[in-house]
Each structure stands twice: as C-alpha cells, then as structure tokens.
Coordinates of C-alpha atoms and ligand atoms in Angstrom, one line a residue:
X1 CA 6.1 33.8 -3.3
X2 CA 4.1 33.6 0.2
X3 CA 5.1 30.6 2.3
X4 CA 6.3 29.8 5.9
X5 CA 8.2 26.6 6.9
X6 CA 10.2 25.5 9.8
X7 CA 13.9 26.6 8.5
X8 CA 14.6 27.3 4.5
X9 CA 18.5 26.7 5.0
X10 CA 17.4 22.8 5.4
X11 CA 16.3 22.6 1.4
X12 CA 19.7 21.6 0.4
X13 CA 19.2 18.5 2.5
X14 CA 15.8 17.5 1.8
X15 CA 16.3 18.1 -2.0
X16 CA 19.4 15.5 -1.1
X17 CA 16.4 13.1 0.0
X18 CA 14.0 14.2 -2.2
X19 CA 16.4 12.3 -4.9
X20 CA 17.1 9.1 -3.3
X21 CA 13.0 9.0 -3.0
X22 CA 12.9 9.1 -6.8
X23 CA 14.6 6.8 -7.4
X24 CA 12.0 4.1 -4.9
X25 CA 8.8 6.1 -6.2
X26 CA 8.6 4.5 -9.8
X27 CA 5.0 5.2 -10.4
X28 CA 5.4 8.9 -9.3
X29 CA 8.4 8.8 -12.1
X30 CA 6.5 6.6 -14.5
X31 CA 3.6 9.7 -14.6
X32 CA 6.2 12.2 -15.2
X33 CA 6.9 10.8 -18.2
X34 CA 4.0 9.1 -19.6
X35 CA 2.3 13.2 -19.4
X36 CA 4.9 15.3 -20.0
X37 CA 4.3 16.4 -23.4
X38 CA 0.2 16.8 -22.7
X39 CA 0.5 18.3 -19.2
X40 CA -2.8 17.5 -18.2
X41 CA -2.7 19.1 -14.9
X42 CA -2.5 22.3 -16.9
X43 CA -4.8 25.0 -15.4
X44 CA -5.0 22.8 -12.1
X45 CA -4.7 25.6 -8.6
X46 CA -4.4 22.2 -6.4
X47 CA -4.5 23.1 -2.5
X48 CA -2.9 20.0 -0.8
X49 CA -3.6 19.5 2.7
X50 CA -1.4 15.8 3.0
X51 CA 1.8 15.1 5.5
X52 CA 4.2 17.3 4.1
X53 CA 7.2 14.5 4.1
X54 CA 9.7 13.6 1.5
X55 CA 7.5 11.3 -0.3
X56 CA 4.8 14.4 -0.7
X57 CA 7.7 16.5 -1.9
X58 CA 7.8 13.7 -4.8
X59 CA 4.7 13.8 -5.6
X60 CA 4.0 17.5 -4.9
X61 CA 6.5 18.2 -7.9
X62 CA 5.1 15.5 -9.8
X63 CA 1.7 17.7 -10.3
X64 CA 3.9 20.6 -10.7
X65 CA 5.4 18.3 -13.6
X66 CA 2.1 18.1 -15.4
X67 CA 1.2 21.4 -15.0
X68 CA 0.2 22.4 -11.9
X69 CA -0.4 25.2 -9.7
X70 CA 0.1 24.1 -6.2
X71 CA -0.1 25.4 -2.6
X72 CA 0.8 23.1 0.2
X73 CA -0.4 22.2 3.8
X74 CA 0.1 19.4 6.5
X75 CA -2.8 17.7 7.3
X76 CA -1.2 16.7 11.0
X77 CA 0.9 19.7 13.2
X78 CA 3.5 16.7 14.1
X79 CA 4.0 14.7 10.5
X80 CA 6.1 17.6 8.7
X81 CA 9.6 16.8 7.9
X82 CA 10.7 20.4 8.1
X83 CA 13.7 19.8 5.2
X84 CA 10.9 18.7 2.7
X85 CA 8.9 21.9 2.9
X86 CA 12.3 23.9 3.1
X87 CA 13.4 21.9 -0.6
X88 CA 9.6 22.3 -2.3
X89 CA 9.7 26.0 -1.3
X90 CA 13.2 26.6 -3.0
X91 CA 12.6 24.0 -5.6
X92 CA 15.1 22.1 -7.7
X93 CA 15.9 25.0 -9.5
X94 CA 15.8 27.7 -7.1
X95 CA 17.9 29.2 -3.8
X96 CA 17.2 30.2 -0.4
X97 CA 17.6 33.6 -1.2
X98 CA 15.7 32.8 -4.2
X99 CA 13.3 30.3 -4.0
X100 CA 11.6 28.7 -7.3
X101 CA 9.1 25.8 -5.9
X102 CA 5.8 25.8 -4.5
X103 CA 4.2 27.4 -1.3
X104 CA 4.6 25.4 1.6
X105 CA 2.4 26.7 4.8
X106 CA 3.8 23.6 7.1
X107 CA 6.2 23.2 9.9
X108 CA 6.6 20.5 12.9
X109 CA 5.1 20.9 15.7
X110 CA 2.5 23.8 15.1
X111 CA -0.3 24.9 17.3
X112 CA -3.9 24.0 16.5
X113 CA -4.5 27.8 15.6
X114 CA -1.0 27.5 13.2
X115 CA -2.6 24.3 11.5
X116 CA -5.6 26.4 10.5
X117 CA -4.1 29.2 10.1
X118 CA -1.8 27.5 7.0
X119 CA -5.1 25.8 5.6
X120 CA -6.6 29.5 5.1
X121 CA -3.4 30.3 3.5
X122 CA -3.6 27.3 1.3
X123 CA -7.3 28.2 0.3
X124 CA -7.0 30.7 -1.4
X125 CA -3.7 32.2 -3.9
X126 CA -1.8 35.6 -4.0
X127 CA -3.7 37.2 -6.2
X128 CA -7.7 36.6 -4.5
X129 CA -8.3 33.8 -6.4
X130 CA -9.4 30.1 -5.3
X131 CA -8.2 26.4 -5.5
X132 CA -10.1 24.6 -8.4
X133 CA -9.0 21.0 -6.9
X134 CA -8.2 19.6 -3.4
X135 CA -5.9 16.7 -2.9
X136 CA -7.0 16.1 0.6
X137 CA -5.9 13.5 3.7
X138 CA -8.6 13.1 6.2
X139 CA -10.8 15.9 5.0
X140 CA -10.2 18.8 7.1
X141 CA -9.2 21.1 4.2
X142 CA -12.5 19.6 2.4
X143 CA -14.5 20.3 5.9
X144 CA -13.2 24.1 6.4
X145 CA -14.2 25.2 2.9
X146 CA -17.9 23.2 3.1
X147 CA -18.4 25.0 6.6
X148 CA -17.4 28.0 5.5
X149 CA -20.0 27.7 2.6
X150 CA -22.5 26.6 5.1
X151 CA -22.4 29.1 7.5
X152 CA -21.9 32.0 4.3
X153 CA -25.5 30.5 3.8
X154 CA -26.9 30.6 6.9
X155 CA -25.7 34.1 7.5
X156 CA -24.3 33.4 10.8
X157 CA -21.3 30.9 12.1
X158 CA -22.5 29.3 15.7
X159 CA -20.5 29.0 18.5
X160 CA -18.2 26.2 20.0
X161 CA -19.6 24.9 23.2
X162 CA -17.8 24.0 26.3
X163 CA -18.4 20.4 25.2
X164 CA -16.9 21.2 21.5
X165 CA -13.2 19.6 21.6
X166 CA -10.3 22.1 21.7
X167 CA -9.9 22.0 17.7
X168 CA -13.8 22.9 16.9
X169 CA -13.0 26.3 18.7
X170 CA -9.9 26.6 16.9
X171 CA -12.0 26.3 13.7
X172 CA -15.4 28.3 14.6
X173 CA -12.6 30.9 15.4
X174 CA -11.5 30.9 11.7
X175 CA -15.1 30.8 10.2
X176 CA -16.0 33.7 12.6
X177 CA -13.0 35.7 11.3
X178 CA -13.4 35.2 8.0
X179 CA -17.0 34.4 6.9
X180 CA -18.7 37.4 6.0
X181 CA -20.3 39.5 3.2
X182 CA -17.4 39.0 0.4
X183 CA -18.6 34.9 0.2
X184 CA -15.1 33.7 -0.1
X185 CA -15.8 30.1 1.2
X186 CA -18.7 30.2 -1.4
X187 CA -16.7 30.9 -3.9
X188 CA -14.0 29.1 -3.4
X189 CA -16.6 25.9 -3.1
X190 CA -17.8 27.1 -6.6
X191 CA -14.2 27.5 -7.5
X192 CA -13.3 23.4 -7.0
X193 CA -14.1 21.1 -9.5
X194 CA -13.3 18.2 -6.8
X195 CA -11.2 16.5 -4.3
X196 CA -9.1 13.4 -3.9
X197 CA -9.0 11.8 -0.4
X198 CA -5.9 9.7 0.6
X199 CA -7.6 8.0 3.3
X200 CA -9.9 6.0 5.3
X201 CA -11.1 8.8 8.0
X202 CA -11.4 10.9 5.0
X203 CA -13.3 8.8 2.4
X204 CA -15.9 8.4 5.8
X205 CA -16.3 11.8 6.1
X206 CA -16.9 11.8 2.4
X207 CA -19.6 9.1 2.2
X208 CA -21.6 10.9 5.1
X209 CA -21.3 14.4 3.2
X210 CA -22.5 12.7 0.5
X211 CA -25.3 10.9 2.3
X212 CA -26.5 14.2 3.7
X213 CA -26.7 15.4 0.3
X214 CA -24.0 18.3 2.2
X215 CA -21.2 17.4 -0.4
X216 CA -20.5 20.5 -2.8
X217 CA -18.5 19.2 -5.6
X218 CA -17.2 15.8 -6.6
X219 CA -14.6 13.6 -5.0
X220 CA -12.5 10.6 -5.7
X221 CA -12.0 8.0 -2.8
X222 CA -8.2 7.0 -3.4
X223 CA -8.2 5.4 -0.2
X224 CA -10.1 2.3 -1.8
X225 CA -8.0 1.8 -4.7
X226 CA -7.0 -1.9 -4.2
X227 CA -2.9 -0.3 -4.8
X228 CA -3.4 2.2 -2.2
X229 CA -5.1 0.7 1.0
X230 CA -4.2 -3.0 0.8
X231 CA -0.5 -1.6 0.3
X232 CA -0.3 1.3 2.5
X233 CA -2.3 1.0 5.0
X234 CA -1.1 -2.5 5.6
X235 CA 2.6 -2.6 4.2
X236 CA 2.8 0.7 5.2
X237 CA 2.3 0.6 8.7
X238 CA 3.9 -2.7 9.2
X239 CA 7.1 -0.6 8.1
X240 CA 6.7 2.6 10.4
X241 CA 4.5 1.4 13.5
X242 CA 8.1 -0.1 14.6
X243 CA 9.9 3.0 13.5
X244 CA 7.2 4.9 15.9
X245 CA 7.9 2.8 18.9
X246 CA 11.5 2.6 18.3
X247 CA 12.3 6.2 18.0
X248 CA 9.9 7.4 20.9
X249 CA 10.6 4.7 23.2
X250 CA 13.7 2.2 21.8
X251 CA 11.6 -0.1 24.0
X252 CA 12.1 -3.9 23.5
X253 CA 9.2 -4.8 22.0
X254 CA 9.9 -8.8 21.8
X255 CA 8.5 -10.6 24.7
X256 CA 5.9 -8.2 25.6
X257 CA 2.1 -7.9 25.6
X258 CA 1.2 -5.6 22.6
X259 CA -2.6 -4.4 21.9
X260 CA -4.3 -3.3 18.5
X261 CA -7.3 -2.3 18.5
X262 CA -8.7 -3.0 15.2
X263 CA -7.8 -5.3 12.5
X264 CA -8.4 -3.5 9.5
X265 CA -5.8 -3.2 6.6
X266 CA -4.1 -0.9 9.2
X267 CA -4.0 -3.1 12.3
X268 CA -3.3 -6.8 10.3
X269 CA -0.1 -4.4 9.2
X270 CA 0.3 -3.5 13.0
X271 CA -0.1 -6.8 14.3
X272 CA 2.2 -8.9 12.1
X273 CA 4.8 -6.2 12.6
X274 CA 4.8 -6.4 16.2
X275 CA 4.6 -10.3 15.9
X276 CA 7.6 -10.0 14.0
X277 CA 9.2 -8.3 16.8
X278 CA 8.3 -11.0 18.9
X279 CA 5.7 -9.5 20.9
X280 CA 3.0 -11.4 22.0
X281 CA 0.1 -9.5 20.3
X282 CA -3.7 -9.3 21.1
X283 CA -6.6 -7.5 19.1
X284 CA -9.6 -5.7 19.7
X285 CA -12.1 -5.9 17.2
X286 CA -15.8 -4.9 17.0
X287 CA -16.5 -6.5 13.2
X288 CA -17.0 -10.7 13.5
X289 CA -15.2 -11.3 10.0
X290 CA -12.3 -9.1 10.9
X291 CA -12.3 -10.9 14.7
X292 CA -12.1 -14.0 12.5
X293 CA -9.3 -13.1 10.5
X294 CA -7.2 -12.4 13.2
X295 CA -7.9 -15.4 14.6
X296 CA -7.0 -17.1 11.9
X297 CA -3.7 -15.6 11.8
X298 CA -3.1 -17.1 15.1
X299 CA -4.0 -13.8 17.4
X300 CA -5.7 -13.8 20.2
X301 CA -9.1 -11.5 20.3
X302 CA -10.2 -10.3 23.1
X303 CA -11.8 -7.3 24.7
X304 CA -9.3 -4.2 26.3
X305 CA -10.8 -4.8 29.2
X306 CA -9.8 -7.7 29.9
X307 CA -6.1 -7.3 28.8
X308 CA -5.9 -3.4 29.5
X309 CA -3.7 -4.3 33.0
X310 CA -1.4 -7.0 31.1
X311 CA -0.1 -5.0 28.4
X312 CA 2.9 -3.2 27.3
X313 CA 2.2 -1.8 24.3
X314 CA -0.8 -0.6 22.8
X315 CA -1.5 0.3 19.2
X316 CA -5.5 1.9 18.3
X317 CA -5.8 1.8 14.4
X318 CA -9.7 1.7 14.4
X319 CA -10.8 5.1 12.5
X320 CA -13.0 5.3 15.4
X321 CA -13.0 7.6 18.8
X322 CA -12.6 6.7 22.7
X323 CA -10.9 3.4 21.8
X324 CA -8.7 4.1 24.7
X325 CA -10.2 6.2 28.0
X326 CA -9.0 8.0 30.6
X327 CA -10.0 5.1 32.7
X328 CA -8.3 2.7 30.4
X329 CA -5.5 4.2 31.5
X330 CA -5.1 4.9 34.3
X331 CA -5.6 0.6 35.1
X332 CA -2.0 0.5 32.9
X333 CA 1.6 -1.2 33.7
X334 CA 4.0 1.4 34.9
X335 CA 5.4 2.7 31.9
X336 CA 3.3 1.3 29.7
X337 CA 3.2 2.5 26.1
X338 CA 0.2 4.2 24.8
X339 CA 0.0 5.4 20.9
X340 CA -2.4 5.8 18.1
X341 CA -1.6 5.0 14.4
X342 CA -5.0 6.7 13.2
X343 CA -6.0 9.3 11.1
X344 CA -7.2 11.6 14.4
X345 CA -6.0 11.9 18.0
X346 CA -9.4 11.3 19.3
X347 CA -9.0 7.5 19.2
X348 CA -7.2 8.0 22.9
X349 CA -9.2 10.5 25.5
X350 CA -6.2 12.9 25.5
X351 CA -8.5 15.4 27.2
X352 CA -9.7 12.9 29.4
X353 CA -6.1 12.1 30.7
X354 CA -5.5 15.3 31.2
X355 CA -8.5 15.9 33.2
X356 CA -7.7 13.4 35.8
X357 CA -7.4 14.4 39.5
X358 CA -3.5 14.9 40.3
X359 CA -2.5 13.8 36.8
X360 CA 1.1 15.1 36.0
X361 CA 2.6 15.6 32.6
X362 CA 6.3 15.1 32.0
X363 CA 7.7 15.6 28.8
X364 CA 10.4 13.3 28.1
X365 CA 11.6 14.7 24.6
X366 CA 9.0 15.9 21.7
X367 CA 6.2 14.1 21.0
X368 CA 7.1 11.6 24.2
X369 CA 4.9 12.3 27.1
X370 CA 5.0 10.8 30.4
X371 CA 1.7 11.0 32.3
X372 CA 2.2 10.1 36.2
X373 CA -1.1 9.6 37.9
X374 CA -2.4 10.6 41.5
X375 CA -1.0 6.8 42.6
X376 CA 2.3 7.4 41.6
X377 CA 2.9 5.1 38.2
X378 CA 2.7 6.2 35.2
X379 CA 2.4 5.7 31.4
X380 CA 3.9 7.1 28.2
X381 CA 1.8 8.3 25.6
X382 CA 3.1 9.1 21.7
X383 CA 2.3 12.4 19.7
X384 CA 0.0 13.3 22.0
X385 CA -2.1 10.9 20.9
X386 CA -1.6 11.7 17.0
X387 CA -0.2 9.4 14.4
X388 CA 2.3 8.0 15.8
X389 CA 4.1 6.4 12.8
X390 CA 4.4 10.7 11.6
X391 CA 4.7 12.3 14.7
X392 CA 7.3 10.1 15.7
X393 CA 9.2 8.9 12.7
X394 CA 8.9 9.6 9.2
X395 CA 5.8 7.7 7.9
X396 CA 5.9 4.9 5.5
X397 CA 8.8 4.7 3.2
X398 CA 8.9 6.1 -0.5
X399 CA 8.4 2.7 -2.4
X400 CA 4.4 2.0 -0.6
X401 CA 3.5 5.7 -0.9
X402 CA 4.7 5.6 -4.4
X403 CA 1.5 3.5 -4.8
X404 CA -1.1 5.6 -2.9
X405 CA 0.4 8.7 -4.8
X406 CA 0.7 7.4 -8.1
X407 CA -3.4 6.8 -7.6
X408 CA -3.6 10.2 -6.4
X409 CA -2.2 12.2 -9.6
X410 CA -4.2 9.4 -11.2
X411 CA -7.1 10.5 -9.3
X412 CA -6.3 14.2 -10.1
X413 CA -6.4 13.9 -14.3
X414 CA -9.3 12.4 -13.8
X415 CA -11.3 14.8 -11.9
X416 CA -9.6 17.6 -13.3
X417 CA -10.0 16.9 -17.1
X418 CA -13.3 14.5 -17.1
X419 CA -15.1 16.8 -14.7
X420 CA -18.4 16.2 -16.7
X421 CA -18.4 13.0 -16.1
X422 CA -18.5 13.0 -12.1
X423 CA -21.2 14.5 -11.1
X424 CA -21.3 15.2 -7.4
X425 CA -20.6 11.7 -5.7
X426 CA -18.0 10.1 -4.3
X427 CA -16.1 7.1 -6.8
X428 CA -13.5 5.4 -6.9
X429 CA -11.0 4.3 -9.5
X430 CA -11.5 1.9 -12.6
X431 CA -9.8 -0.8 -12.0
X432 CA -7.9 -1.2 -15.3
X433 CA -6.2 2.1 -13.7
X434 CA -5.7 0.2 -10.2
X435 CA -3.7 -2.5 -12.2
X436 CA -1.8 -0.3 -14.0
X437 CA -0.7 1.4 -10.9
X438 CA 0.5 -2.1 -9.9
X439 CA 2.4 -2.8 -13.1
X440 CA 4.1 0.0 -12.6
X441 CA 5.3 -0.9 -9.5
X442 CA 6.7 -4.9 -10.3
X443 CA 9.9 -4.1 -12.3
X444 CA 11.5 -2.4 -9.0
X445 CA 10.5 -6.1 -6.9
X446 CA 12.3 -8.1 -9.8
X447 CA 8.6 -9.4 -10.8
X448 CA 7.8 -11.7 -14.2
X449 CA 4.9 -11.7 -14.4
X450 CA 2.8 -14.6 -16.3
X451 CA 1.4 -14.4 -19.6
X452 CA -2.3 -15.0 -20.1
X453 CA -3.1 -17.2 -23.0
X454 CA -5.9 -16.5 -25.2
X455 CA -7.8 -19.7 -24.5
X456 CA -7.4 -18.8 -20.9
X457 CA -8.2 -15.7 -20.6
X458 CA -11.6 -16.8 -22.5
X459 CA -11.7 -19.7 -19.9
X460 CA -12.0 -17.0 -17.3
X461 CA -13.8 -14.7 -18.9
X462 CA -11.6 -11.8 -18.9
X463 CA -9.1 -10.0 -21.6
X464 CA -5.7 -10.5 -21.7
X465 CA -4.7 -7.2 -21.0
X466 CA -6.9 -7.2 -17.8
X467 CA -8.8 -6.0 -15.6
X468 CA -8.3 -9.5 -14.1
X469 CA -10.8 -9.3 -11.5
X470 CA -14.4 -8.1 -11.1
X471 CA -15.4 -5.3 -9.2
X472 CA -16.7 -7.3 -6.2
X473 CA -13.7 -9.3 -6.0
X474 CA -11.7 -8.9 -2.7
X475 CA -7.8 -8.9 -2.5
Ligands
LIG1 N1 -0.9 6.5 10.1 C1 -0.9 6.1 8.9 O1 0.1 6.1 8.1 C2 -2.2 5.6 8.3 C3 -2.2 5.0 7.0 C4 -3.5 4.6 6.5 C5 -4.7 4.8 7.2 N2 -4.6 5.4 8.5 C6 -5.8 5.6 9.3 O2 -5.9 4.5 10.2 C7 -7.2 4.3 10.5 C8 -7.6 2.8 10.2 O3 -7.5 2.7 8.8 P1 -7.9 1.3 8.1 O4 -7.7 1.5 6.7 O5 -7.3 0.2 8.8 O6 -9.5 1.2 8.4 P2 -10.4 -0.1 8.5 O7 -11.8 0.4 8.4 O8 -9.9 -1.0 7.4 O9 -10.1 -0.8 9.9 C9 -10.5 -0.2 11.1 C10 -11.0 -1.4 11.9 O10 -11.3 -1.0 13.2 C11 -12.4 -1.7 13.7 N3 -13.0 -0.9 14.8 C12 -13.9 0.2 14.7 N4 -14.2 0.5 15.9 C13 -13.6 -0.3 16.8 C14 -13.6 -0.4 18.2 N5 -14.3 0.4 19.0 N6 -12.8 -1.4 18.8 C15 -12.1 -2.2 18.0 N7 -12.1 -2.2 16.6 C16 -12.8 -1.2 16.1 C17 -13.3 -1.8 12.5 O11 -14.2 -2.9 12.6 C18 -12.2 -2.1 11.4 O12 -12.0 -3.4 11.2 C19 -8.0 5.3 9.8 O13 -8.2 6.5 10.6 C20 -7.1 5.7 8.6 O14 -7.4 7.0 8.1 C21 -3.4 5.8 9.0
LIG2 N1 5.8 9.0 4.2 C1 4.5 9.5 4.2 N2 4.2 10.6 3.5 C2 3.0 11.1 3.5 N3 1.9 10.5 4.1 C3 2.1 9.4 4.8 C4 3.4 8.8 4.9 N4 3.4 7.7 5.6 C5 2.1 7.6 6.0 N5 1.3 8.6 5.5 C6 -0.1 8.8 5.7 C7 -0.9 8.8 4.5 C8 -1.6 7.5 4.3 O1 -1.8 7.2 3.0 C9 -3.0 7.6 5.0 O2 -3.9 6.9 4.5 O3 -3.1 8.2 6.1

C-alpha cells in the first residue's frame, strides 16, 4: 500500500482518539449501521482532498464501512493531525509494520510543491486506474483534474506569470509535468461520476464552473445543507477560533479590541465567541442585511479603516481576498494579532507583507510569525495566513463535524448510486435528508422533541414526519 505521512509509530495514539471521536460523531455511527448490510459505497474509488484530522479519520473509515475504496489528501499543508493519517494508514486492524487502512498522502507542515504533489498521488490508484468520486474541501482536488482536462484539450498548458501567486506556479508545474499524450486528466474527468464539496469557497468555485458551462461531472454542495453550515461554520468556529488564538498566542483576549471581517455563518460564530471572551468586538461587512444582523446583535460595524489602528485582534472570515493589506498592516498595535479563519490564505496579503521595505520575519514557534516592520513594531500573524482554527489547533470538535460529515457520506450514496439522476449541475440535499441528519444528532444533547398532531400538521400544511419547512425557508 503506497502512502506517506508524518510518522506511522503515532497510529497507536490517533486510533486512541479516533475512538473517543466515535463515541461524539453519532451520525457518522448512525450510517455505519443503517448501510452495513447494502454497502452502498460498494465500487466507490473516493479521492478525498479534506483536513486530514481525527474527525476525517471517522468519517474516512466510515466510507470504507460501506464499501469504499479510498485514497486520502489534506486540502491545507498546516491542518493535518499527523497521528490521524499515521492510524488510517495502519487501520484498526492492521500494524506499523503491517498496515491494513487507507492511503494517506498528508503530513503537517508540507511545501506547496508536497501539497500537490499528494493530490497527484491521490488522483490516480496503484494499479493506473482513476477516482470515480471526489469528496472535496475547497475544490483544489476538483480544480487540478478540470485543468488538467483543459489543457489535455487545448494541447498545451500556459505558463504562470510573474503576477500568478506562488501556488499557480506550483500547479502549472504539475500540469506541465504531467499533461501529455496518455490523457490521464481526461480520463480521470471521465472516470468521476461527481464530487461533494464541504464548503463555502468550494461550493463558489462550483457555481462559477458551472456558470461557465466548465464543470465536467456533477457535484453536491454539502456546504448548504442547513445541518452543515448553520452548525459548522458557526458552532464550529465559535469552538476553535478561541482554541486558534489561544494556542498561537495564549493572549488575553477579554478587554481587547477584536475585528471580523465578515459576518456570515462563520464570522456571527467568530464574533459571539470572542464576545464571550469579553473582547470588545467590531465587524466588517460589505452585505447590508448581514451589517444589520450584527447590529442587531449589539456589534458595532464599521469599516477596517477606521478601526485598523485600535485593534488587537483581528479575525477575516469573508471567503473573499485582500481583506487585510500590507498597508493594513503595517498601521497595526505593536503586537497586534493578525489571523484568517477562511478557506484560503489570500484573505491577508501574505505576499504583500513580505514585500515591504525592511520587513523582518521572526518565527516565534510553528505557524506563529512575528513580522517587525522598517519602524521597529511589529505584528504577529497565524498560519501564515492559513486557517487558523487548523493550522493552529485542531479544527472544530467531533460532535459539529459529525453533522457536516454525516451530509457528506449522505452526499456520496447519492451521487454515487443515483448518478442518472444528476446530470451535470451543482444541488444540494433534499431536505427530508437535512432533517434526518438532525435527528440523528438530538439523542446525544438530551433532546425530546415534540410530537406533531395530525390536525396540526394539516394546520400547517406539512406531514408529520416532515420536511417541516419549505425550501425557501431560512434558519
Ligand atoms: N476554518 C473553518 O473551519 C471553516 C469552516 C467553514 C467555512 N470556512 C470558510 O470560511 C469562509 C467564510 O465562510 P462562510 O460560510 O461564513 O461564508 P458566508 O458567505 O456566509 O460569509 C462571508 C461573509 O463575508 C462577507 N464579505 C465578503 N467580502 C467582504 C469584505 N471585503 N469585507 C467584509 N465582509 C465581506 C460577505 O458579505 C458574507 O456575509 C469561507 O472561505 C469558508 O469556506 C472555514
Ligand atoms: N476537525 C475538523 N476536521 C476536518 N475539517 C475541519 C475540522 N474543523 C474545521 N474543518 C474545516 C471543514 C469545514 O467544514 C469547512 O467548511 O471548511
């Protein structure tokens, strides 16, 4: 079995993990047994390109479970736990000298060129053959295999520019090296019968695919299930934005000035955290309903600029780029804290920074990095701009991504055994299967939930059994 991880002697204690996360995934178990006995996932390659933590692990052997054939990236070179990819590599069954799980191609802290290097390896099995689904977070795994096709058609991958970031080189340096007469990115985009995307970023990238009428196969937005984004993305990173700042920094967050820019599901998660901290928090916002929410939750909204020299802490969580400049910057407290919770590192100019006459990087310890300008102060900016809740903790904790993954194998059956009926688009779940996610979930959080009547559910209009909402509803 081809793989490469971090340190395969660490398996005993991530499969020590791995268990105590069973037991707050309940979904992720629920699966398991409900499709067992069918294993619908039979015949499913699945090339995974999502944060290769303990919660993946669970939900990594989960499609193994239902009868799977899985190969394994991170889709971030700072979010691997390196004892999760050591314990899906050996497997609960297997050793390090004789490992029984699934190919991991993930470590912490790889190089750009590493990252894509392990995608490639991802792409494509042992024996020549090709993924027939992706379960994807953010799209790059999506992205290498519909350039690859492109460029196979075009008969000729162009070149990165000066003005291409750092990663597009890394990329085009792939696709040069591996496009060619053979058509292995074709065939591999024949190969996939779709993709499931975890997440925001991702489901864009999706929809403007799509809109180009670019998008090869099929693809479920999992993002947009009501169980996955109003949970994670909120509850989520209301958990591990603190565990971010606290591990990087162990700065005191209550009584400071604290900046996020954006109040999406993300950010509101962001911003009551850090209220709950006692900081005194401030948003950015660029969307006039979202400005008024956080208004209405008693934060002030305001523009960086005017609050870019009076802050502590700053948060971006906007799915967007150059939320934070160079120039931003360098106007900063000393030692104020600079960190993104987004999908990409491009929502802070890292190369901007680093571009700045008589700038001066200090490392402090991984993924903490002090910058000292030209004038002497300086700030301190997380995971090099990356996630910050990954690159400096360990992500949300099993019970919330229990939700988002239970969705995703969800997402998988579907596209994998109902193929026919998604023709290239991008959907997203029924919600009957959005509820049952939910119901799956309550038992855990001591829920009772009320009974419908008959007369009432008439008086609403909707069956007992649900769904309990219409599509346009909003949560
Ligand atoms: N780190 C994690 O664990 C994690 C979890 C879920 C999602 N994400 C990522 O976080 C990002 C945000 O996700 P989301 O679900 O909150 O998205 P969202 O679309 O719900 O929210 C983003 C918000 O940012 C605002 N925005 C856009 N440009 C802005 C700008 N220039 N200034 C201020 N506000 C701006 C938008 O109006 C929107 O309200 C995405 O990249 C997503 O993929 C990360
Ligand atoms: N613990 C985690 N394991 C895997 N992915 C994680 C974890 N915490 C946050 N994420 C990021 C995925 C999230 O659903 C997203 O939308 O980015």
């Amino acid at each position: 079995m081809d793989f490469k991880v971090a340190d395969l002697s660490l398996a005993d204690f991530g499969r020590k993990e791995i268990r105590l996360a069973e037991h707050e995934m309940p979904g992720l178990m629920a699966v398991r047994k409900e499709y067992a006995a069918s294993q619908p996932l039979r015949g499913a390659k699945v090339m995974g390109s999502l944060h290769m933590t303990i919660q993946t692990a669970v939900l990594i052997e989960t499609l193994v479970a239902l009868g799977a054939d899985v190969r394994w990236v991170s889709c971030n070179i700072f979010s691997t736990q390196d004892h999760a990819a050591a314990a899906v590599v050996v497997g609960a069954d297997g050793t390090v000298d004789d490992p029984k799980g699934v190919p991991v191609f993930a470590w912490k802290g790889e190089t750009l060129e590493e990252y894509w290097w392990c995608t490639e390896q991802a792409l494509s099995w042992p024996d020549g053959s090709a993924p027939n689904m992706i379960l994807d977070d953010g799209g790059d795994a999506t992205l290498l295999v519909h350039k690859g096709a492109e460029y196979e058609k075009a008969g000729a991958v162009p070149p990165a520019t000066a003005d291409d970031p750092e990663e597009w080189h890394v990329i085009i340096d792939v696709l040069t090296r591996t496009v060619g007469a053979d058509k292995k990115w074709s065939k591999v985009a024949e190969s996939i019968k779709g993709v499931t995307e975890e997440t925001t970023t991702g489901v864009h990238r999706l929809y403007e695919m799509h809109k180009n009428g670019q998008l090869l196969f099929p693809a479920i937005n999992v993002n947009d299930s009501v169980t996955k984004s109003k949970f994670d993305n909120k509850y989520g990173c209301r958990h591990s934005v603190i565990d971010g700042l606290n591990r990087a920094t162990d700065v005191l967050i209550g009584g400071k000035v604290a900046v996020v820019c954006g109040y999406g599901d993300v950010g509101k998660g962001c911003a009551d955290a850090l209220r709950g901290q006692g900081a005194r928090v401030i948003v950015t916002e660029i969307d006039p309903i979202c400005a008024l929410q956080a208004a209405m939750d008693g934060f002030q909204v305001t523009t960086l600029e005017d609050v870019v020299g009076i802050a502590d802490i700053f948060v971006t969580c906007t799915g967007n780029f150059n939320i934070i400049t160079a120039a931003d910057m360098a106007k900063m407290k000393h030692q104020a804290i600079v960190s993104n919770i987004g999908h990409f590192d491009n929502e802070i100019d890292m190369a901007g920074l680093a571009k700045l006459p008589g700038i001066v990087r200090n490392n402090i310890k991984p993924q903490v990095d002090e910058w000292i300008f030209a004038d002497g102060h300086s700030i301190l900016v997380l995971a090099e701009g990356r996630l910050m809740n990954l690159g400096c903790a360990t992500g949300h904790p099993s019970f919330v991504m229990s939700n988002s993954f239970t969705n995703q194998v969800i997402a998988q059956i579907e596209l994998f055994t109902k193929t026919s009926e998604y023709p290239i688009g991008v959907y997203t779940l029924p919600k009957h299967l959005d509820e049952k996610v939910a119901r799956l979930h309550l038992s855990a959080l001591g829920v009772k939930l009320t009974e419908l009547s008959k007369d009432q559910a008439a008086y609403i209009g909707v069956h007992i059994e649900g769904p309990y909402k219409p599509d346009h509803y909003r949560y």
